[in-house]
Structures are given as structure tokens and as C-alpha cells.
Coordinates of C-alpha atoms in Angstrom, one line a residue:
X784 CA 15.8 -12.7 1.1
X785 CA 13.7 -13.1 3.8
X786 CA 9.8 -11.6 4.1
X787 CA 8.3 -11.6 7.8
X788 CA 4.2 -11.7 7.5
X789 CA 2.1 -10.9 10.4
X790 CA -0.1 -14.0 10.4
X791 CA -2.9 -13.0 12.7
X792 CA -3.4 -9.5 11.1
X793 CA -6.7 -8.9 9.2
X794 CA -10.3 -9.9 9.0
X795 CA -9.4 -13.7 7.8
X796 CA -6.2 -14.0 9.5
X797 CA -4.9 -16.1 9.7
X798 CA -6.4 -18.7 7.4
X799 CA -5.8 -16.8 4.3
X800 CA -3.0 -14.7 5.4
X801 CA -1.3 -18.7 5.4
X802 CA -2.8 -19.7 2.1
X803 CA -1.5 -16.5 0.7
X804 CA 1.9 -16.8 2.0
X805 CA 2.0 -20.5 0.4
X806 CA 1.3 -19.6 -2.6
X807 CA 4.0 -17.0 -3.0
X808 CA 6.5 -19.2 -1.1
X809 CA 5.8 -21.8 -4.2
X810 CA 6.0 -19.3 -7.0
X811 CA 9.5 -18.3 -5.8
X812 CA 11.3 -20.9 -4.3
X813 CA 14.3 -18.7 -3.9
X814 CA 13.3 -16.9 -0.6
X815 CA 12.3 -17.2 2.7
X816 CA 8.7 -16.6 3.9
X817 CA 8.6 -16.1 7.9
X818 CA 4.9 -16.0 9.3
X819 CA 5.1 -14.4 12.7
X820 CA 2.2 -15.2 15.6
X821 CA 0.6 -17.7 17.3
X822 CA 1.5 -21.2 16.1
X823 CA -1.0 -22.8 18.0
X824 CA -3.3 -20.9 15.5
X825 CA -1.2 -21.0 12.9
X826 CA -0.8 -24.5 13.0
X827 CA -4.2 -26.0 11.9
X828 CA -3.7 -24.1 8.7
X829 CA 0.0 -25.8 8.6
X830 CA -1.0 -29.5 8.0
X831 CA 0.2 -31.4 5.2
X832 CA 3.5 -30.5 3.1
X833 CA 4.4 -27.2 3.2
X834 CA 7.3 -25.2 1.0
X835 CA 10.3 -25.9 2.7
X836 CA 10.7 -22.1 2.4
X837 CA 8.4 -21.4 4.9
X838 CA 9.1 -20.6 8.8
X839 CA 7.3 -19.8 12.1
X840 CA 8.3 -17.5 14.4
X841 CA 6.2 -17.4 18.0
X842 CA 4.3 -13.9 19.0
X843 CA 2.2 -14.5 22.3
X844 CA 0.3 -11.4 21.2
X845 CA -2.4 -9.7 18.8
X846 CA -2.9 -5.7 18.4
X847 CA -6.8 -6.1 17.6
X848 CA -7.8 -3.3 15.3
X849 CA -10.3 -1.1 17.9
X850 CA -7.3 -0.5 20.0
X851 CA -5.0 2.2 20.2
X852 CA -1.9 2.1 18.2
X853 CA 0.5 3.4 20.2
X854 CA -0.6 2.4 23.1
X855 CA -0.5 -1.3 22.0
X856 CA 2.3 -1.2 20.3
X857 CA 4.0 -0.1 23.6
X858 CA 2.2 -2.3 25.5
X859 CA 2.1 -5.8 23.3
X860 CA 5.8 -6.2 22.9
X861 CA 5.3 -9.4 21.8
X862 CA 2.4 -9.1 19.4
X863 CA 3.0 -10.3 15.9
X864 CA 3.3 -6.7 13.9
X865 CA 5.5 -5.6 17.1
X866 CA 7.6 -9.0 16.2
X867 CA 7.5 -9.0 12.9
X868 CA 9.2 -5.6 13.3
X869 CA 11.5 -6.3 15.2
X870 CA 12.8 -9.2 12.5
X871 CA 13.8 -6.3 10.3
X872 CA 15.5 -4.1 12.6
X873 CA 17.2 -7.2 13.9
X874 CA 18.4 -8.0 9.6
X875 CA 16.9 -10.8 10.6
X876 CA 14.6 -10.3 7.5
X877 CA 14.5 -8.0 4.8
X878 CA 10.8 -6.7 5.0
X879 CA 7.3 -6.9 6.8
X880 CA 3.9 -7.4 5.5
X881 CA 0.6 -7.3 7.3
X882 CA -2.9 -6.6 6.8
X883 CA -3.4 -5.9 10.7
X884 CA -4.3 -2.5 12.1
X885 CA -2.6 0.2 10.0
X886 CA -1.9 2.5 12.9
X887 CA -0.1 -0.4 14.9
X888 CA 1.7 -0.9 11.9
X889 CA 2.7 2.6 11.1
X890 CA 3.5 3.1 15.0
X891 CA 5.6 -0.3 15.0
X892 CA 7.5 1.1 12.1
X893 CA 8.5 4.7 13.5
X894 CA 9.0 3.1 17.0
X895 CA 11.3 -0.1 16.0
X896 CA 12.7 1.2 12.2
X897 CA 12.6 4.8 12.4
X898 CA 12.6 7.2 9.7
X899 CA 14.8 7.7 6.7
X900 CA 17.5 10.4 7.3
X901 CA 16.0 13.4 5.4
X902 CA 12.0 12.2 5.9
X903 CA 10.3 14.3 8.2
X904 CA 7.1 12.1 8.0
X905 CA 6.3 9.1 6.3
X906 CA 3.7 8.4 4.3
X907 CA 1.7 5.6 3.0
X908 CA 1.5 5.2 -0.9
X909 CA -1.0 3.5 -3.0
X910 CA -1.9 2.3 -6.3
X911 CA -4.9 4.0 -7.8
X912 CA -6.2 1.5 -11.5
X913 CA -6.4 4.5 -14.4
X914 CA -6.7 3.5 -18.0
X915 CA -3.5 4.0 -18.2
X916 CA -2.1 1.3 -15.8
X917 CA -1.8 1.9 -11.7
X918 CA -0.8 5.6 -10.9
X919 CA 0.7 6.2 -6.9
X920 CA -0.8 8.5 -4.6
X921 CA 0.5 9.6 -1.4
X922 CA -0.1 10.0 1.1
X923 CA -3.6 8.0 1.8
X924 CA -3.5 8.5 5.5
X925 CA -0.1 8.0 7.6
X926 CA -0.5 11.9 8.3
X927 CA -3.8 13.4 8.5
X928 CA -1.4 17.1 8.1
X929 CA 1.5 18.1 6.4
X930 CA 3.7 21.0 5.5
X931 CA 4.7 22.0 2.2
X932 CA 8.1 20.5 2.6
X933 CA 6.8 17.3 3.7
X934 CA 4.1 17.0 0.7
X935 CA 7.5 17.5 -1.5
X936 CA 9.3 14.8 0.1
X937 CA 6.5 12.7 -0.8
X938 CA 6.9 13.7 -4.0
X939 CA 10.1 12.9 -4.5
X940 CA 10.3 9.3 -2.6
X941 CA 7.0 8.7 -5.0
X942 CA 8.9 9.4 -7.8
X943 CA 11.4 6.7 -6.8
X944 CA 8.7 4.2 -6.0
X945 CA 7.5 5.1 -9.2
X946 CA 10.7 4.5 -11.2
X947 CA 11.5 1.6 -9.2
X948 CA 8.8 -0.5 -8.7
X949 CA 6.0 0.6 -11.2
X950 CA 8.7 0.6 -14.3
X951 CA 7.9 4.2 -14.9
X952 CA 10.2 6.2 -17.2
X953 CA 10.6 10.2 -15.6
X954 CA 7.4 10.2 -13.7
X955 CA 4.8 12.8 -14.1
X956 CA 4.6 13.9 -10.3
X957 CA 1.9 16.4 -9.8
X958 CA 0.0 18.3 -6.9
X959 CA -3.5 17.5 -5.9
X960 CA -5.7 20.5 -6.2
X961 CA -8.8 22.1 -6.6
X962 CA -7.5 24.2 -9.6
X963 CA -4.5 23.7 -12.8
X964 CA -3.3 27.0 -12.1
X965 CA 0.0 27.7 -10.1
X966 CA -1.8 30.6 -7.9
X967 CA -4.7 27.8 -6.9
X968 CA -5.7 26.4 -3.5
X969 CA -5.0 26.6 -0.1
X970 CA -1.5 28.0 2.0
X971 CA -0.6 24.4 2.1
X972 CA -0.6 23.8 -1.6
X973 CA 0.5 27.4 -2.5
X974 CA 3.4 26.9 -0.7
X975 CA 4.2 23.3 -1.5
X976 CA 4.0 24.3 -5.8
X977 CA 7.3 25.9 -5.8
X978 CA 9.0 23.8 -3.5
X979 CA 8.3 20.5 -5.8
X980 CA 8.7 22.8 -9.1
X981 CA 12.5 23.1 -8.1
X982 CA 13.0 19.7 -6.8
X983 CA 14.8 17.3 -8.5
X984 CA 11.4 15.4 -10.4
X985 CA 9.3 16.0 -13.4
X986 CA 6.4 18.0 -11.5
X987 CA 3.9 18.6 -14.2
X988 CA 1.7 21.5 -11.6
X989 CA -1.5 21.0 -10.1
X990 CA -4.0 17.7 -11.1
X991 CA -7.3 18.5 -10.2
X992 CA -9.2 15.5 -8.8
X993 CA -11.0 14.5 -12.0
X994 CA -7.6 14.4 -14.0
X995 CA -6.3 11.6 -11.1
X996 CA -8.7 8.9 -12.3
X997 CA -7.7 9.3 -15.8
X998 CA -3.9 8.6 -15.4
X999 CA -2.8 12.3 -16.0
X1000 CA -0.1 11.8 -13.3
X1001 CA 2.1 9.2 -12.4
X1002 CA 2.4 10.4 -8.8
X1003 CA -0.5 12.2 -7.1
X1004 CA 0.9 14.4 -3.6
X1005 CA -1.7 15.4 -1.3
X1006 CA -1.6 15.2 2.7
X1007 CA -3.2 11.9 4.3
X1008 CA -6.8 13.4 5.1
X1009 CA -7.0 14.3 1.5
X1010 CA -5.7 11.4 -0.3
X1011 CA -7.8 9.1 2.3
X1012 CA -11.0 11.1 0.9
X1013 CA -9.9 10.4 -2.6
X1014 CA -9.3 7.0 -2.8
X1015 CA -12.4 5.7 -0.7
X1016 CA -14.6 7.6 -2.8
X1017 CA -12.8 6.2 -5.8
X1018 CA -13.9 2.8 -4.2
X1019 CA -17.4 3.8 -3.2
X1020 CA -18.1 5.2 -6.7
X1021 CA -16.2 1.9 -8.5
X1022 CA -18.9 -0.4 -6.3
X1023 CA -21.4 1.6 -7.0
X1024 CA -21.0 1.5 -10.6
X1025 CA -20.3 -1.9 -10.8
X1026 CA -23.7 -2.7 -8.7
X1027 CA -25.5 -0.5 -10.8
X1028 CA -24.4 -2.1 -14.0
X1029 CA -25.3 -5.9 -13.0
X1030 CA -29.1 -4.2 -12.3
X1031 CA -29.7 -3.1 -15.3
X1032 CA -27.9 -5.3 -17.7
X1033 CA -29.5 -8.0 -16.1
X1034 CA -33.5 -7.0 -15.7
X1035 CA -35.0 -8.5 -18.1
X1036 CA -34.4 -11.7 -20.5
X1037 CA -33.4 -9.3 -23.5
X1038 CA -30.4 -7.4 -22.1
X1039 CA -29.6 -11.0 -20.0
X1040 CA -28.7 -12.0 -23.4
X1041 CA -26.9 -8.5 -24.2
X1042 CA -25.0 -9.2 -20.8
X1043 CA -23.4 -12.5 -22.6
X1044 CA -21.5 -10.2 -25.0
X1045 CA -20.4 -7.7 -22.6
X1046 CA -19.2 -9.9 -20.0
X1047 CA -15.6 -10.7 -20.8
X1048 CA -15.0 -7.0 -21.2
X1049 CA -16.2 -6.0 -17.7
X1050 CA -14.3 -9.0 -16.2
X1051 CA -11.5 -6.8 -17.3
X1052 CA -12.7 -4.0 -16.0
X1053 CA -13.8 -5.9 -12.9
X1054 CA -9.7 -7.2 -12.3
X1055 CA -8.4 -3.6 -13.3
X1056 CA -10.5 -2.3 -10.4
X1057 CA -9.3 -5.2 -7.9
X1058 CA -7.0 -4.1 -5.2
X1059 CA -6.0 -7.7 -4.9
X1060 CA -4.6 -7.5 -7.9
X1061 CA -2.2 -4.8 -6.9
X1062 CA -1.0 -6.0 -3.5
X1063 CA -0.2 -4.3 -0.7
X1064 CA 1.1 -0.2 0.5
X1065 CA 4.3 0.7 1.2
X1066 CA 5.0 2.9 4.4
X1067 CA 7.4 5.4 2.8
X1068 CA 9.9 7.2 4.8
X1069 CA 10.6 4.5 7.1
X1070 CA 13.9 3.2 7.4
X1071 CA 12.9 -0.7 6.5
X1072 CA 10.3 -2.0 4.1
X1073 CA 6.7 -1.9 5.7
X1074 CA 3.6 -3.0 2.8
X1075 CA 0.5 -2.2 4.4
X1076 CA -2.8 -4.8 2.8
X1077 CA -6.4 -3.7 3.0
X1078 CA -8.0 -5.0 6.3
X1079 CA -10.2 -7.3 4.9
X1080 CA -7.0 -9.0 1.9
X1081 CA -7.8 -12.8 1.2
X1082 CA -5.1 -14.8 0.0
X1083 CA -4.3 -13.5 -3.4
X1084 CA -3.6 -10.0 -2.0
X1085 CA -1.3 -11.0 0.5
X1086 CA 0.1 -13.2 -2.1
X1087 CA 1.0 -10.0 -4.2
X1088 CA 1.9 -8.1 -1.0
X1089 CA 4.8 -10.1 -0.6
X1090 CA 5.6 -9.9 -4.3
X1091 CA 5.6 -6.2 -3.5
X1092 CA 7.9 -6.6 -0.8
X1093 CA 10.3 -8.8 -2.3
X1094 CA 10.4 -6.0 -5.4
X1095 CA 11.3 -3.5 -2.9
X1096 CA 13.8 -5.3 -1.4
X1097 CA 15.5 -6.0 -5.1
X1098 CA 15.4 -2.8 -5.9
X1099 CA 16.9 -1.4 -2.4
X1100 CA 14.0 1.2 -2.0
X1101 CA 15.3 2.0 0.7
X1102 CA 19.0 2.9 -0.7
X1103 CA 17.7 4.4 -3.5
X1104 CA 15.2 7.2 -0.9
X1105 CA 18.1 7.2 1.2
X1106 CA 20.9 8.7 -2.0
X1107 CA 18.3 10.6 -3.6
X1108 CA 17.3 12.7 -0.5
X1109 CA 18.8 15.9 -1.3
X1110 CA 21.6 16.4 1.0

């Protein structure tokens, strides 16, 4: 197995996209890491002994992120998302991960790997922490619109991803919406209901948005402008929280000491909550594995990126979307 990274995507690229790609390469020996840009960039990061399963592979070029995706992409042949794509349409790796712009990405992926027979859009899916473990929603923002047969395409490759990667039994798929009831919401989502109701997943109706954070679903659908909403205000309100709990628990010398007890537990909470912890975003629909990373991933994210992609690639994600399209 083979895993191109894009080296010079991201805010710390590519210092800790590097240390991040070491330490996956030395936590499984078994395959190859291929860490596409610049080398004379790459290479002060290089020094010293490296896992012999590591690689570089040359791109002249970087897509910064305040330029325009397609544009650049068509332009910068030879910028290290473009290349890095290019390694998995060539087979000459099995997957791509980068933390770079996310519309270079997505635009490198429909341009060099196309879509999945069947897959009108794709869609980028993402892992949302709920008390009961990381629950998928999709899409977050690969299409800002959709129509009701794409929203149950996305249900039904989420339902895969689900099965596949997050070790879900049967899925709960449901339908992001302002109400429970089947009659609810707008043309898009009145349409889409009965569409995913006689698909081929367990589709449990509508979730309202304060049933998502509680785990209610395995697999939340909405379109990208929706899902984008959701999860940065699930972020906002997380760091909010979190700030507003270290203010007061720690304002005077009384609840200082209260703190002490409480501490391991909100650690927990603290890890739950990381995104780091949960890797990178698959680009669904594509015909290659694509995992998207936050802009602004450090080392251990991109570390668990390419655990991600080397999951995907195990599993054949691909295959699997690919068989259980219906036909």
C-alpha cells in the first residue's frame, strides 16, 4: 500500500505535515508513505534516519489557499495536491492526503479521478464527537446545493463509510431537519424523505439539529451549506464552552483546588472533542481515496489522516460504493 501526502499543504506545512508522516510510517512498517513537493523544503525536515518506508516525490508547485481552485489546479500542473493526484490515477499509490486548500483538493479530485459511476456529486464526510462515539455527517461543504437524489446518494455512500470504517452495525442514517415529522421542511428535504425511506439503508426520518450532537444518528445527510453551518457552530460553541469552563473553575483559590478533581475528566472531554484525534475527511463519490485534514492539522492529525486512508484502502471504499450503488 502506498499513501501520497501533499507536503506543502496547510498552515505548518511542511514541518509537521513531515513529522506526522514519520510517525505513521513507524507505526506501520508495512506500507509506503510518499510525501509529494518541494524537496528542497522538504529536505531540512528530512535530516537524520528516516523509516526506510518513506519516499519523495518532486512538485515544483504550491496551490496557496487564497487562490482559486480551479483555476490553479488548471494552471499549477505540477503543484503537489495536482501531483499527488496524479499518483493515484497513475496506481502509482493507493490514496491522497492533504491538509492544503480544500477546493484545490476537491477540484484535483473531480479533474484527475473523477467520480464514481452512479455519484452525481461528491461530498465530503466528517466525523462529528457525540457521547456515543463519532457519528458522520455529509456533506460539510463539497456542494453548497443538492437535489434530493443527490442528498440520498450521500446517504447511502455514508452508510458504507459508516459500516466500513467506523465499525457500525446497520447504521441509523437520518435527514437533517428542522422538524421529526415526515411532512417537515423545505422542497429539498420533502422530496429527499421518500427517496432515502426506500433506499436500501436503515433511514430512521428526520434528526433535528439538537438530536445530531447527542448521537441519535449514525449518519447525518444535509447539503454542504448546511452541514458547513453545523459543524463550525458545533466548534465555536465546543471552544466556547471549554474557555468558559477554565474562567470560572479557575477564579479564585477555592474552586483552583475544586479544578484538581475535575481535571482528568475534562481531559477526556477535552480529547473527545479533538479533531486530531479523528483524522482527516474523506471526499466521497470520487473514484480514488481523497482524506481532506483541517487547514491548520499538526502532526498527530495528519498522522491519523493517513491511518484513515490506509483503512480506506483495506476496506476497498471504493469497491464497496462502487457495488452498492444501485444499478
Amino acid at each position: 500500500m502506498k499513501i501520497a501526502v501533499d507536503a506543502m499543504g496547510g498552515d505548518y506545512a511542511p514541518e509537521e505535515i513531515i513529522k506526522g508522516a514519520i510517525i505513521a510510517a513507524e507505526a506501520s512498517p508495512d506500507f509506503q508513505i510518499i510525501l509529494v513537493g518541494q524537496k528542497e523544503h522538504m529536505q531540512k525536515f528530512l535530516s537524520g534516519s528516516l523509516p526506510k518506508n518513506i519516499s519523495q516525490y518532486e512538485a515544483s508547485e504550491v496551490i496557496a489557499m487564497d487562490e482559486h481552485p480551479a483555476n490553479a489546479v488548471r494552471k499549477k500542473k505540477d503543484s503537489s495536491i495536482v501531483v499527488a493526484t496524479r499518483l493515484v490515477k497513475q496506481g502509482e499509490a493507493d490514496a491522497v492526503v492533504s491538509a492544503g486548500s480544500t477546493g484545490a483538493q476537491m477540484a484535483a479530485a473531480l479533474l484527475g479521478l473523477g467520480r464514481i459511476k452512479g455519484i452525481e456529486r461528491p461530498a465530503i464526510a466528517t466525523i462529528l464527537p457525540t457521547p456515543e462515539g463519532g457519528k458522520l455527517i455529509l456533506d460539510v461543504g463539497a456542494n453548497m446545493d443538492a437535489t434530493p437524489e443527490q442528498l440520498c446518494q450521500y446517504g447511502l455512500m455514508g452508510s458504507i463509510y459508516a459500516t466500513k470504517i467506523l465499525g457500525i452495525s446497520n447504521p441509523r442514517v437520518g435527514l437533517l431537519n428542522v422538524g421529526g415529522e415526515e411532512g417537515k421542511g423545505n422542497d429539498l428535504t420533502q422530496k429527499a424523505y421518500p427517496l432515502l425511506k426506500a433506499s436500501p439503508i436503515n433511514f430512521i426520518g428526520n434528526v433535528e439539529g439538537r438530536d445530531v450532537p447527542y448521537g441519535r444518528a449514525d449518519v447525518v445527510v444535509c447539503e454542504g451549506f448546511t452541514g458547513n453551518i453545523l459543524l463550525k457552530t458545533a466548534e465555536g460553541l465546543a471552544g466556547v464552552l471549554f474557555q468558559q469552563i477554565k474562567e470560572k473553575i479557575t477564579s479564585n483559590m477555592l474552586r483552583k483546588l475544586g479544578a484538581l478533581a475535575v481535571k482528568p475528566g475534562l481531559k477526556e472531554i477535552a480529547q473527545m472533542m479533538d479533531y486530531a484525534e479523528y483524522g482527516g475527511a474523506p471526499l466521497l463519490g470520487v473514484n480514488g481515496i481523497s482524506i481532506i485534514c483541517h487547514g491548520s492539522s499538526k502532526a498527530k492529525a495528519i498522522t491519523n489522516a493517513i491511518r484513515v486512508a490506509q483503512e480506506c484502502v483495506q476496506v476497498r471504499l471504493i469497491e464497496q460504493i462502487r457495488d452498492d450503488l444501485p444499478k
